[in-house]
Each structure stands twice: as structure tokens, then as C-alpha cells.
Amino acid sequence: MSNAFATIRWEDDADGHLVVLDQTRLPGETVYLECRTVEDVWQAIKRLSVRGAPAIGVAAAYGVCVGVNEGRDVNEVCDYLATSRPTAVNLFWALERMRRVAEGSPTTGTVLPARPQPPILEVLLAEARAIDAEDRESCRAMARFGADLLDDLPVGAGILTHCNAGALVSGSGGGTALGVIFELARRGKRPRVFVDETRPLLQGARLTMWELMQRGVEAMLICDSVAAQVMREGRVQAVVTGADRIAANGDTANKIGTYGVAIVARAHQIPFYVAAPATTFDLSISSGADIPIEQRAAEEITHGFGKPTAPAGAAVYNPAFDVTPAELIAAIITDRGVVRPVNADTIRATVAL
Amino acid sequence: MSNAFATIRWEDDADGHLVVLDQTRLPGETVYLECRTVEDVWQAIKRLSVRGAPAIGVAAAYGVCVGVNEGRDVNEVCDYLATSRPTAVNLFWALERMRRVAEGSPTTGTVLPARPQPPILEVLLAEARAIDAEDRESCRAMARFGADLLDDLPVGAGILTHCNAGALVSGSGGGTALGVIFELARRGKRPRVFVDETRPLLQGARLTMWELMQRGVEAMLICDSVAAQVMREGRVQAVVTGADRIAANGDTANKIGTYGVAIVARAHQIPFYVAAPATTFDLSISSGADIPIEQRAAEEITHGFGKPTAPAGAAVYNPAFDVTPAELIAAIITDRGVVRPVNADTIRATVAL
């Protein structure tokens, strides 16, 4: 599943730097950000130019290469990039891989020269490219496992999704939840996708609609609050979303609003599926209660569209994520197979190394 | 409960005309629209300058006076105003009252002169003022009944509301759902109100936050998709919303998203209450399946903030209302007492004339 656009790519010029598609400008403008410093990479993640758990991991891995290219210490760069966002575990997983590779390199432990010697940069770049390639392959695997799981759906079935879990959440792969939907479309299932606009930052309206329309998949944009209504109308046969971090018991952190979608899906006896690679699981935490939830600025809600939409001084609660308890999740589609039913045992059996 | 602003008022100058607060401009600007023709009134209702079931009824009643003042036929004016919006039954109820009063007037049945004789205008204006005054009194009654019903809530309890059902939905009264909350505040209960922003037109963010902040009631703005999360956090002890039309069995049409809120409230064992006057009940329809649901323009979702937020040509589903089934409603707070449990018998016993 190849993309019409490159979400993240390493530019192999003399300096070597990271180029990311600025998702905050989509769908109106297709703008690429050139990240030549670690600060550029940190900002691109923090400000959601790059977003979605797998993509954050890939961007962070290349970000380490950017930092080493600047002559900075690997561990210091990793520590810094780890502060960009707290919830998606792929960020920490990717940085940990980069740290381990650096430790295994002959230059580690010695004082780094102002410009690093080629060997360590090459080793790090190879690792970042490996993470990128593995993610691409992982998207393919999820798409296949997910489409097999949903094979019983009739042609033209309605699938509801929340936020964006498409090619834009992967460095160069087809995505998680949307990857499954694209594979269903490729198999002739003609899915009809209901797309929650996903307040406050409208990743559904801006990004998911854009990806689906680009690929010719039938898509209908709805406000988040309409999900229950289209389910009541009998137009939704399955829900598929991505994930930002999954605890050992299957509790799943994902974009704020996912939990409510899971509750209304259950109320209408509609299966709720999560699609996420093994790298999104955090087996070190036993339940969702231990997942840190990022709080974001009030302005995302009160000034999100260029003009104030609430009285000045309004108090606002703006968590970026919520946690859907495992018991509301019919199955988790991973790159190593489908976890069903969702519990600590089935998860360990599928995704533990 | 008096208001710091007049939502709807009749201006008793030489011409006599209707003045409405333009709610589409709030909270940024306080602009009053002078409605000197029936077309002005129709537009004010259609474009949501006046909105909320009771206020639509009051505005339509005065609108008939505007039309007669223009020298137009009462029935023709009523037919025309009835086409402004389809869901709120108060519109049709108020117009029917105006028609009946006109029929009882000596001038009815004769060809109206270019300028109507004073008697019929005076009779119609008296009726519109009666509708306005009854609505104001009805708000007071709902506030008392509702605050009595919620008397067991601890001081500082969290109450979630959706859309706007405050003084702005009444000609000159304190509102329906917010009226109850204001009365709880007056009684020293210090409610903490969670306000759904209410996409697409943000009546919660723009109007409910404004009303609560004006009156010093603690209010927290959230995206619609956060309602389930604040409930999960244990911060909500009750939900109160208004209604646009209630069927004989208690099925309740209200702003899109209300149904989803009712489902997530049930999932957290939080009581879901509706506050609405007897005039919002439509005993002529047996269930919510017969309530016509207004479909509104795609641009409300894709261009609601002055710039496009979805790809050009995106397909959109934008129902203005949904129907919450009676079984999800713990009680309906009316101006004639509390309906509990909610079923055809208790409703008939409380609100049938």
C-alpha cells in the first residue's frame, strides 16, 4: 500500500535532515517542514505537524540522527525528544532503540567530537530506516489481519472511525485503522466510512476525509456527536480506530472521544475494534489507569478556528486522549495477529517478544 | 429570574415591531435585529438568531403581529412562519393559538384592508404577550420543580448540559435546563456545570458559557466528545438538557448529540433529565419515530469558523436533532410538575390539558 504523499522522509543531502508533511496545514495546503535541528523535530511533534503513534516513533528515530548530525550527544537528544509528548508509547520505544544502538557503537562512552564520526551516524541512520521499514511492513500486516477479521461484513458495510489512523500516522506505511479499511476497499468490499470530525483539532475532517477521498473510498463526515445517531439508524456495522498506548490488560488510550464512541457502539451491539502495532503496547503498565494523559491548551477549543468561539476567560478542560477499557473492545488488530478476546493473556501471547 | 438581556421584545413604537437578540453573534457581539417584516422574522428563526423551542414560539407569535401590521392575512402569515423550522413543536403551537384568536376576532373572514383595523392587531398582540408571559412563568415553575427534584445533590455537584437551554431559549424567562441550574445556584448548591460545546454551531461554547459566566455559576467548557470522560472521572452527578419536541411516549428530540450523552450517562449510572414546558410535548405523535428531523447545510460543519476545515466536496451528514428514547430519561421536568418515570401514562397525567 503506497502513498501519494510522504509523511516522513530522510533527505540524504550533504547535511542529512528530516522532512515531514505539516499535517496542521492539511487539507488546504501541502507543506513540508525541513527539520535541520533537534528543536525543529521536537516542535514538529509537539505541534502535531507529525502525529499518530507510529509516525511519532519514526520521526523521533530520524530526529536522533538530526541531533547527532548537529554534533549533540545521543542520550541528551533522546532525553529531549522524549519530552515532546507524553502519551504515545512508540515515542519512547523508538528512542530506546536508538539509545541501545548507540551504546553498541564503538564511539559510545567516549567524548563525542564536535562533528560525529561517520560510523555512529550511519549506525543510527540505519536503525531509523529499519524502524521506518518495519513500520511500513507492520501496516501491511495489520491491513491483512484486519481485513481478514472483517471479511464477514457485507459489501457496502458502514465503518465508523474517529480521529486519523491512516497513512499520515505512519512514516511511509498505509496506517493502522485506515490501512484495514483501504485493504477492505482493495478487496472489493466498498466500505462506507463515517468519519468523526474529531474535535478540537479536526483530524477526522481534515486528514481522514482527505485520505479517504484521495483513494476514492466512500466517506461521510459527521460531527463527533452524530456517531450515536448514525448507529441508531443502522448504518454502522463496525467501528475501527487506532491507539496511542495499550496497557497490558488491553485498556487503550486513543484520541479524546474514542471512549464515548466505544460506549455508544456497545449500546447498539456494534463491534468496536482497535488497530495498532505491537510497538503501541506498553506491557510495563497493568491497566489504563497508569497511562499519562496529555492536557492541551484551552485555545485549541476556544480559538481553534482563527476566531474566538467562547467567552473570554472561559474555563476549559482539554485532555488529548481518553482510555477505553478493554471490556468494550471486541478485538485488537496487531501486526502479529488479532487479539481476541482482549485480556492480559491474549495480549501477552500475541505481542510479547 | 430576570435577565440581564432581552432575548425577544416587542417595540411599541408607531409601527410596532419585533426586536430579537442575534444569538449567532454572541458572545463576541451583542446585536439586536429589528424585524419589521414577516420575512425578517422568518429569517431570524431560520438562521438561528432566535433559537430554542420556547423562544421560537414567542418570536413566531409576535411575528404574526408584525405580518398583520404589514397588512397581510393572518393565516397566510402563520402558514409562512410555520415553514421556518420543522422540529420544535412550540412554533406550530404558538401559531395555532394566534390563528384561533384571529378566528374569534370580528374582522376574521372579511377581506382585510391594506392596514388592519386596530382591533385585530390589538387582540393578536395581547395573545402574543400572553404567550410570552406564560413562557416566563413556565420557566419559573420548571426552575422550582427541577431544583426540588435535584435537591438531594450535594453542594458543588457536577451537572452536565448540552447545547443551550437558558434564558436565550425563552422570550423573557430564565430558560429550561439552565433555569433549573440557576435556581440550584440561588439555593446555595454551587453547581459545577460541564458545558458541551455542541457542534456544529457551538451553542454551548458561545451561549451557555456566556449565560453561566454572566451569572457567576462555575462552568467548564468541554468538547462534546469529552462528556464520557468527565463522567468516568466521577465529576458529573446529573445531566440536564432542554427539548425541542417530546412525543406522547416521552421520546425526546433535542439538539444533535443529546442521544449520545444520554447513552454515556446511562453507562455511568448518572441520571439524565430533560426540562421542557408542556408546550414542547406533542401528544399527537405516539413516539419519536414520527418527529421530523431538520437537516442543515454541510457548510455548518465544513466552513463553520470562517475557513474550510474539510476537503472541498466532502460529503456531510448534518442532522440538527436526534431523538433520545424515553427509557434513557430519568425524569422530565415540566412547568406542571415532574414526569417520572417517563411513559405515556405519566406524561398524559401531567401535561394533557
XYZ file of C-alpha atoms in Angstrom:
706
model
C 0.000 0.000 0.000
C 1.940 3.000 -1.208
C 1.107 6.616 -0.516
C 0.540 9.553 -2.810
C 2.437 11.596 -0.247
C 5.427 11.081 2.019
C 4.534 11.677 5.664
C 8.148 11.458 6.851
C 11.330 11.090 4.835
C 15.052 11.404 5.397
C 16.744 13.738 2.950
C 20.151 12.318 2.060
C 21.864 15.529 1.074
C 25.232 16.752 2.355
C 23.775 17.745 5.732
C 21.198 14.983 6.015
C 17.944 16.182 7.504
C 14.363 15.172 8.185
C 11.404 16.315 6.074
C 7.862 15.962 7.431
C 4.491 16.756 5.912
C 2.941 19.515 8.063
C -0.399 17.939 8.984
C -1.611 21.092 10.701
C -1.930 22.718 7.249
C -3.886 19.898 5.597
C -6.154 19.657 3.707
C -5.848 23.244 2.494
C -2.097 23.251 1.902
C 0.529 20.587 1.314
C 3.572 22.000 3.071
C 6.730 20.110 4.003
C 8.782 21.121 7.035
C 12.563 20.816 6.839
C 13.840 19.752 10.269
C 17.568 20.568 10.468
C 17.807 20.781 14.271
C 16.501 18.649 17.098
C 14.402 21.641 18.160
C 12.711 21.563 14.747
C 11.883 17.876 15.264
C 10.641 18.466 18.824
C 8.378 21.285 17.617
C 7.062 19.225 14.711
C 5.960 16.519 17.165
C 4.713 18.881 19.877
C 2.676 20.988 17.459
C 1.227 17.920 15.736
C 2.820 18.542 12.358
C 3.741 14.880 12.788
C 1.173 12.919 14.789
C -0.127 9.410 15.354
C 1.753 6.896 17.460
C 3.774 5.038 14.775
C 4.714 8.251 12.921
C 5.887 9.885 16.144
C 8.209 6.909 16.681
C 9.649 7.104 13.163
C 10.081 10.887 13.350
C 11.809 10.624 16.722
C 14.223 7.980 15.387
C 15.234 10.200 12.482
C 15.249 13.112 14.934
C 18.078 11.420 16.838
C 20.061 11.345 13.591
C 19.381 15.059 13.115
C 20.734 15.717 16.604
C 23.862 13.611 16.144
C 24.369 15.363 12.841
C 24.382 18.604 14.831
C 27.159 17.185 16.991
C 24.986 16.536 20.042
C 25.105 13.612 22.445
C 22.742 10.745 21.646
C 21.403 10.378 25.176
C 20.846 14.086 25.570
C 18.976 14.185 22.262
C 16.843 11.195 23.274
C 16.029 12.750 26.653
C 14.979 15.946 24.963
C 12.811 14.365 22.268
C 11.090 12.230 24.929
C 9.620 15.423 26.418
C 7.725 16.341 23.264
C 4.551 14.360 24.012
C 3.689 12.038 26.920
C 1.060 9.540 25.769
C 2.130 7.653 22.629
C 4.459 4.902 23.762
C 6.028 4.482 20.297
C 7.992 7.652 21.002
C 9.789 6.120 23.987
C 10.147 2.747 22.300
C 11.841 4.264 19.239
C 14.167 6.438 21.342
C 15.112 3.403 23.427
C 16.069 1.503 20.274
C 18.222 4.408 19.137
C 19.920 4.566 22.562
C 20.679 0.851 22.503
C 22.160 1.045 19.032
C 24.320 3.967 20.078
C 25.520 2.072 23.151
C 26.600 -0.804 20.946
C 28.569 1.541 18.760
C 32.353 1.828 19.318
C 32.152 5.587 19.853
C 29.738 5.373 22.809
C 31.211 6.227 26.166
C 33.880 8.368 24.627
C 33.588 12.131 24.416
C 31.942 12.925 21.121
C 33.800 15.194 18.764
C 32.099 18.400 17.624
C 31.090 16.616 14.407
C 30.368 12.953 14.944
C 32.406 10.378 13.128
C 30.535 8.794 10.271
C 30.195 5.360 11.880
C 27.746 6.349 14.630
C 25.581 8.452 12.361
C 25.484 5.653 9.850
C 24.564 3.145 12.526
C 21.814 5.408 13.867
C 20.501 6.202 10.427
C 20.389 2.513 9.584
C 18.378 1.908 12.750
C 15.959 4.762 11.999
C 15.499 3.380 8.495
C 14.876 -0.044 9.964
C 12.203 1.362 12.299
C 10.637 3.132 9.313
C 10.688 -0.013 7.163
C 9.376 -2.215 9.968
C 6.526 0.223 10.486
C 5.693 0.094 6.781
C 5.661 -3.705 6.883
C 3.677 -3.629 10.117
C 0.970 -1.529 8.422
C 0.734 -4.144 5.664
C 0.345 -6.927 8.217
C -2.355 -5.062 10.173
C -4.243 -4.339 6.964
C -4.270 -8.034 6.077
C -5.171 -9.291 9.562
C -7.864 -6.631 9.907
C -9.432 -7.240 6.518
C -9.499 -10.978 7.266
C -11.190 -10.237 10.604
C -13.825 -8.056 8.914
C -14.258 -10.401 5.975
C -17.822 -11.280 7.037
C -19.027 -7.701 6.606
C -21.352 -7.322 3.631
C -20.296 -5.281 0.618
C -21.076 -1.620 1.314
C -20.980 -2.030 5.101
C -20.678 1.102 7.222
C -17.498 1.541 9.252
C -17.100 4.405 11.681
C -13.700 5.782 12.618
C -12.512 8.503 14.968
C -9.532 10.823 14.515
C -6.952 9.821 11.893
C -5.199 6.490 11.812
C -4.226 6.409 8.161
C -1.058 6.733 6.139
C -0.454 10.022 7.932
C 0.224 8.194 11.222
C 2.993 6.140 9.628
C 6.332 7.235 8.259
C 5.804 5.554 4.916
C 3.173 2.860 5.548
C -0.563 2.682 4.978
C -1.634 3.353 8.547
C -3.449 1.376 11.215
C -7.265 1.651 11.233
C -7.457 3.208 7.757
C -4.983 0.633 6.487
C -7.584 -2.025 7.320
C -10.277 -0.017 5.529
C -8.071 0.530 2.457
C -7.426 -3.212 2.311
C -11.177 -3.925 2.522
C -11.677 -1.477 -0.357
C -8.910 -3.209 -2.336
C -10.721 -6.500 -1.814
C -13.894 -5.070 -3.355
C -15.852 -4.620 -0.113
C -16.748 -0.993 -0.918
C -16.824 0.163 2.717
C -18.785 3.306 3.549
C -16.827 5.191 6.141
C -18.369 7.531 8.702
C -15.681 9.945 9.787
C -15.956 11.703 13.169
C -14.607 15.209 12.636
C -12.705 14.806 15.950
C -12.680 17.986 17.942
C -10.801 20.005 18.849
C -8.174 19.685 16.105
C -10.408 18.063 13.477
C -8.028 15.310 12.412
C -11.043 13.381 11.100
C -12.412 16.243 8.998
C -9.030 17.441 7.801
C -6.943 14.286 7.496
C -9.108 11.156 7.378
C -11.555 12.675 4.900
C -8.592 13.777 2.786
C -7.000 10.326 2.770
C -10.261 8.524 2.001
C -11.238 10.946 -0.763
C -7.762 10.711 -2.312
C -8.172 6.947 -2.553
C -11.773 7.025 -3.730
C -13.240 5.358 -0.633
C -16.809 6.469 0.137
C -16.668 8.751 3.164
C -19.225 10.776 5.105
C -18.139 13.485 7.518
C -20.083 13.808 10.771
C -19.723 15.794 13.960
C -18.489 13.633 16.823
C -21.895 13.927 18.465
C -23.598 12.300 15.443
C -21.904 8.899 15.884
C -24.681 7.575 18.148
C -27.335 8.732 15.680
C -25.844 7.013 12.601
C -25.502 3.853 14.691
C -29.158 4.099 15.708
C -30.062 4.454 12.037
C -28.433 1.063 11.419
C -25.779 2.483 9.116
C -22.698 1.319 11.038
C -21.613 -2.324 11.146
C -18.199 -1.865 12.772
C -16.000 0.757 14.420
C -12.226 0.780 13.873
C -9.839 3.255 15.499
C -6.118 3.500 16.123
C -4.409 3.688 19.512
C -1.717 5.759 21.215
C -0.854 3.340 24.015
C -2.303 -0.006 25.065
C -1.785 -1.317 28.604
C -1.022 -4.960 29.391
C -4.707 -5.658 30.092
C -5.915 -4.086 26.812
C -7.094 -0.727 28.135
C -6.443 1.600 25.206
C -5.527 5.271 25.170
C -6.570 6.968 21.953
C -7.785 10.393 20.804
C -10.278 12.010 23.166
C -13.780 10.859 22.246
C -12.819 7.269 21.474
C -14.167 6.090 24.837
C -17.578 7.644 24.145
C -17.654 6.042 20.685
C -16.918 2.653 22.271
C -19.799 3.103 24.734
C -22.343 4.057 22.065
C -21.115 1.216 19.819
C -21.706 -1.244 22.667
C -25.193 0.222 23.226
C -26.002 -0.585 19.581
C -24.290 -4.027 19.610
C -21.717 -2.852 17.080
C -18.215 -4.351 17.433
C -15.512 -1.848 18.353
C -12.026 -2.699 17.029
C -8.629 -1.130 17.648
C -5.787 -1.425 15.122
C -2.267 -0.875 16.448
C 1.186 -2.395 16.004
C 2.952 -4.322 18.769
C 5.048 -1.208 19.387
C 1.959 0.624 20.717
C 1.562 -1.881 23.563
C 3.125 -0.970 26.889
C 3.311 -4.228 28.827
C 5.062 -2.425 31.683
C 1.761 -0.951 32.850
C -1.002 -3.199 34.032
C -4.000 -1.028 33.170
C -5.098 2.204 31.544
C -5.079 3.977 34.897
C -1.288 4.212 34.548
C -1.291 5.852 31.112
C -0.353 9.555 31.371
C -2.906 11.704 29.569
C -1.652 14.842 27.856
C -3.554 18.030 28.695
C -3.510 20.565 25.907
C -4.124 24.301 25.670
C -7.587 25.799 26.138
C -7.102 27.788 22.946
C -7.451 24.624 20.876
C -11.119 24.703 21.859
C -11.805 28.403 22.296
C -9.779 29.747 19.356
C -9.328 26.698 17.157
C -10.640 28.300 14.004
C -8.969 31.664 13.946
C -11.659 33.455 15.891
C -12.931 33.108 19.462
C -15.816 30.679 19.859
C -16.316 31.041 23.625
C -16.434 33.981 26.049
C -13.063 35.387 27.062
C -11.811 33.726 30.223
C -13.899 30.562 29.822
C -12.551 27.651 31.876
C -11.742 24.698 29.627
C -10.891 21.017 30.123
C -8.960 19.695 27.119
C -7.477 16.223 27.560
C -5.913 14.986 24.314
C -6.757 11.333 24.979
C -9.082 9.086 26.880
C -8.820 5.436 27.855
C -11.248 2.850 26.514
C -11.450 -0.114 28.891
C -10.592 -3.498 27.408
C -14.089 -4.873 28.014
C -15.500 -2.503 25.371
C -13.011 -3.675 22.709
C -14.101 -6.653 20.592
C -10.590 -7.256 19.224
C -7.248 -5.549 18.709
C -5.776 -5.905 15.230
C -1.983 -6.007 15.563
C 0.831 -6.643 13.122
C 1.344 -10.040 14.764
C -2.246 -11.203 14.590
C -5.622 -10.442 16.115
C -6.031 -10.251 19.887
C -9.482 -11.612 20.706
C -10.906 -11.621 23.307
C -8.903 -8.741 24.719
C -7.208 -9.564 28.011
C -3.736 -9.776 29.543
C -3.231 -13.397 28.468
C -4.218 -12.999 24.821
C -2.190 -9.800 24.590
C 0.928 -11.379 26.066
C 0.559 -14.381 23.763
C 0.345 -12.156 20.690
C 2.663 -9.221 21.204
C 5.255 -10.140 23.866
C 8.667 -10.598 22.295
C -35.460 35.086 37.446
C -34.843 38.187 35.383
C -32.320 38.524 32.590
C -29.506 40.967 32.019
C -30.553 40.913 28.369
C -33.842 40.771 26.448
C -33.932 37.799 24.090
C -37.175 38.909 22.418
C -39.173 42.084 22.902
C -41.993 43.903 21.191
C -41.186 47.523 20.426
C -44.291 49.594 20.953
C -43.449 52.477 18.659
C -45.682 53.907 15.940
C -45.067 50.961 13.615
C -44.791 48.277 16.263
C -42.103 45.741 15.510
C -40.177 42.825 16.946
C -36.628 43.090 18.297
C -34.552 39.942 18.833
C -31.070 39.415 20.209
C -28.984 37.944 17.364
C -27.645 34.785 19.008
C -25.437 33.978 16.027
C -23.211 36.920 17.011
C -22.822 36.006 20.692
C -20.663 36.028 22.720
C -18.477 38.380 20.701
C -21.120 40.955 19.893
C -24.460 41.925 21.380
C -26.504 42.882 18.340
C -30.277 43.321 18.202
C -32.186 42.631 14.989
C -35.163 44.827 14.176
C -37.808 42.638 12.491
C -40.218 44.912 10.605
C -41.452 42.341 8.087
C -42.552 38.733 8.357
C -39.584 37.839 6.167
C -37.302 39.350 8.803
C -38.925 37.159 11.459
C -38.737 34.043 9.262
C -35.050 34.664 8.612
C -34.333 35.310 12.293
C -35.801 31.888 13.138
C -34.330 30.042 10.153
C -30.828 31.410 10.690
C -30.962 30.748 14.444
C -30.761 34.374 15.529
C -33.697 33.250 17.675
C -33.488 29.605 18.693
C -34.682 27.193 21.365
C -38.194 25.795 21.360
C -39.966 28.264 23.724
C -38.275 31.318 22.177
C -39.219 30.212 18.670
C -42.855 30.055 19.818
C -42.750 33.542 21.342
C -40.974 35.025 18.324
C -43.480 33.434 15.942
C -46.411 34.839 17.931
C -45.008 38.354 17.744
C -44.118 37.627 14.133
C -47.808 37.214 13.336
C -48.354 40.723 14.742
C -45.562 42.020 12.514
C -47.278 40.464 9.500
C -50.725 41.823 10.344
C -49.092 45.199 10.896
C -47.852 44.911 7.315
C -51.455 44.407 6.195
C -51.100 40.683 5.499
C -53.601 37.923 6.162
C -53.206 36.116 9.488
C -53.496 32.610 8.048
C -51.070 33.331 5.256
C -48.573 34.742 7.757
C -48.986 31.706 10.019
C -48.518 29.306 7.084
C -45.368 31.105 6.083
C -43.785 31.277 9.538
C -44.549 27.566 10.024
C -42.067 26.787 7.244
C -39.119 28.359 9.057
C -38.074 25.257 11.042
C -39.628 21.785 11.270
C -38.727 20.240 14.620
C -39.637 22.466 17.573
C -43.354 21.975 18.182
C -43.706 25.262 20.097
C -43.592 27.014 16.732
C -46.745 25.292 15.493
C -48.417 25.513 18.875
C -47.919 29.300 19.085
C -49.068 29.864 15.505
C -52.179 27.767 16.174
C -53.015 29.939 19.177
C -52.636 33.061 17.057
C -54.888 31.574 14.360
C -57.605 30.702 16.878
C -57.541 34.175 18.382
C -57.811 35.693 14.926
C -60.776 33.458 14.092
C -62.563 34.667 17.191
C -61.995 38.259 16.181
C -64.827 40.152 14.406
C -62.672 41.063 11.434
C -61.833 37.475 10.507
C -63.426 36.192 7.346
C -63.703 39.615 5.857
C -61.215 40.946 3.358
C -58.569 42.747 5.350
C -57.915 46.357 4.487
C -54.420 47.387 3.431
C -53.786 48.468 7.015
C -55.594 46.297 9.511
C -58.084 47.812 11.888
C -56.721 48.241 15.382
C -58.952 45.605 16.998
C -57.383 42.530 15.390
C -53.819 43.732 15.891
C -54.590 44.512 19.498
C -56.156 41.109 20.016
C -53.193 39.361 18.390
C -50.669 41.422 20.293
C -52.450 40.655 23.549
C -52.244 36.955 22.693
C -48.535 37.152 21.812
C -47.888 38.971 25.076
C -49.834 36.289 26.912
C -47.713 33.568 25.284
C -44.591 35.498 26.277
C -45.770 35.979 29.873
C -46.901 32.362 30.220
C -43.498 31.236 28.989
C -41.791 33.422 31.574
C -43.978 31.962 34.321
C -43.423 28.474 32.929
C -39.652 28.932 33.264
C -40.112 29.883 36.907
C -42.204 26.778 37.541
C -39.680 24.471 35.812
C -36.833 26.012 37.804
C -38.663 25.296 41.080
C -39.765 21.773 40.189
C -36.320 20.937 38.843
C -34.430 22.320 41.829
C -36.741 20.364 44.135
C -36.053 17.213 42.108
C -32.291 17.756 42.331
C -32.387 18.821 45.969
C -30.517 15.687 47.073
C -27.422 16.611 45.070
C -24.519 17.603 47.304
C -23.216 21.165 47.298
C -20.765 21.518 44.420
C -22.238 18.640 42.419
C -21.325 18.393 38.748
C -24.116 18.871 36.211
C -23.529 18.355 32.514
C -25.612 20.102 29.878
C -25.672 20.036 26.096
C -26.480 22.914 23.743
C -28.199 25.961 25.257
C -31.421 25.819 27.228
C -31.066 29.037 29.174
C -32.673 32.456 29.172
C -31.801 32.672 25.490
C -34.378 29.980 24.643
C -37.152 31.986 26.267
C -38.635 35.314 25.230
C -38.165 36.844 28.663
C -37.912 33.898 31.071
C -34.994 32.126 32.691
C -34.912 29.127 30.385
C -35.486 25.423 30.800
C -32.443 23.312 31.767
C -30.325 26.314 32.775
C -33.279 27.738 34.669
C -33.086 24.683 36.918
C -29.335 25.175 37.358
C -29.744 28.890 38.135
C -32.333 28.027 40.778
C -29.957 25.464 42.324
C -27.292 28.183 42.431
C -29.780 30.599 44.024
C -30.443 27.977 46.698
C -26.734 27.823 47.547
C -25.996 24.489 45.872
C -22.997 25.881 43.954
C -23.396 23.566 40.943
C -20.361 22.971 38.744
C -21.575 22.874 35.190
C -19.853 20.952 32.404
C -20.846 22.566 29.133
C -20.672 20.551 25.894
C -19.534 22.987 23.215
C -22.233 21.485 20.939
C -21.025 21.193 17.385
C -21.593 22.341 14.773
C -22.923 25.750 15.850
C -21.338 25.809 19.319
C -24.394 26.945 21.253
C -22.814 25.512 24.392
C -19.475 27.300 23.972
C -20.994 30.553 22.756
C -24.279 30.825 24.634
C -24.404 28.538 27.666
C -20.899 29.519 28.800
C -21.879 33.173 28.352
C -25.053 32.833 30.410
C -23.358 30.881 33.209
C -20.375 33.233 33.393
C -22.686 36.269 33.421
C -24.451 34.842 36.466
C -21.316 33.683 38.239
C -22.110 29.967 38.046
C -18.993 27.757 37.865
C -18.737 26.447 34.323
C -16.230 24.291 32.440
C -16.254 24.112 28.664
C -15.586 20.722 27.057
C -15.713 19.303 23.570
C -18.775 17.120 23.050
C -16.515 14.073 22.902
C -15.234 14.729 26.445
C -18.604 14.144 28.147
C -17.950 10.418 28.628
C -14.513 11.136 30.075
C -15.687 13.620 32.742
C -18.392 11.134 33.697
C -15.782 8.382 34.024
C -13.770 10.692 36.264
C -16.754 10.855 38.625
C -17.236 14.563 38.141
C -20.839 14.500 36.897
C -23.781 13.727 39.177
C -26.619 14.651 36.805
C -27.300 15.643 33.212
C -29.985 18.214 32.356
C -30.882 19.270 28.822
C -33.768 21.038 27.118
C -36.003 19.598 24.392
C -37.388 20.618 21.024
C -40.280 18.170 20.831
C -41.420 15.362 23.118
C -43.671 12.586 21.791
C -46.584 11.119 23.754
C -44.396 8.244 24.988
C -41.574 10.539 26.180
C -39.157 10.098 23.272
C -37.414 13.471 23.132
C -35.988 15.362 20.172
C -33.235 17.746 21.187
C -30.009 19.121 19.732
C -27.898 16.563 17.899
C -25.626 14.820 20.387
C -28.175 14.629 23.185
C -28.861 10.959 22.439
C -25.179 10.093 22.774
C -24.959 11.999 26.054
C -27.950 10.035 27.365
C -26.255 6.732 26.447
C -22.962 7.592 28.131
C -24.827 8.911 31.197
C -26.652 5.584 31.464
C -23.347 3.720 31.133
C -22.059 5.644 34.172
C -25.323 5.349 36.172
C -25.838 9.111 36.026
C -29.463 10.302 35.827
C -30.379 12.085 32.601
C -33.088 14.740 32.951
C -34.968 16.806 30.369
C -36.512 20.183 31.234
C -39.285 21.406 28.936
C -42.637 23.166 29.251
C -45.943 21.447 28.451
C -45.937 23.307 25.132
C -42.961 21.226 23.956
C -44.955 17.991 24.195
C -46.676 16.773 21.045
C -49.260 14.273 22.214
C -50.448 13.820 18.632
C -47.462 11.612 17.868
C -47.021 8.352 19.663
C -43.227 8.065 19.503
C -40.054 9.796 18.462
C -40.072 7.966 15.130
C -42.707 10.497 13.981
C -40.703 13.607 14.861
C -39.390 15.304 11.695
C -35.647 15.945 11.984
C -34.279 19.051 10.318
C -31.266 18.509 8.056
C -28.979 21.510 7.874
C -26.325 22.678 5.448
C -22.967 20.901 5.124
C -21.224 24.262 5.430
C -22.134 24.430 9.130
C -19.599 21.633 9.599
C -17.099 22.268 6.820
C -16.954 26.086 6.991
C -18.354 26.858 10.418
C -15.469 29.014 11.541
C -14.805 31.225 8.570
C -12.325 28.901 6.897
C -12.666 25.423 5.419
C -11.986 22.591 7.860
C -12.570 19.671 5.478
C -11.537 18.884 1.902
C -13.611 20.580 -0.801
C -16.507 18.369 -1.855
C -16.587 16.312 1.346
C -19.919 14.517 1.837
C -21.531 15.563 5.118
C -24.430 14.346 7.261
C -25.726 17.171 9.450
C -28.975 16.447 11.272
C -29.868 19.286 13.656
C -31.519 16.996 16.202
C -31.636 13.446 17.431
C -34.219 11.548 19.454
C -33.460 10.221 22.909
C -35.728 7.271 23.730
C -37.855 7.635 26.844
C -36.162 4.693 28.562
C -32.933 6.695 28.849
C -34.654 9.650 30.549
C -34.874 9.513 34.347
C -37.461 12.310 34.542
C -38.886 15.202 32.543
C -39.126 18.480 34.443
C -42.171 20.363 33.149
C -43.905 23.562 34.209
C -46.745 21.406 35.568
C -44.645 19.060 37.645
C -42.109 16.288 37.207
C -42.862 13.337 34.920
C -41.259 10.271 36.499
C -40.993 7.544 35.378
C -41.302 8.691 31.796
C -44.090 6.930 29.903
C -47.317 7.713 28.062
C -49.439 7.486 31.215
C -47.339 9.756 33.416
C -46.970 12.239 30.576
C -50.699 12.383 29.895
C -51.443 12.787 33.593
C -49.026 15.712 33.874
C -49.278 17.718 30.682
C -52.583 16.892 28.943
C -54.946 19.854 29.111
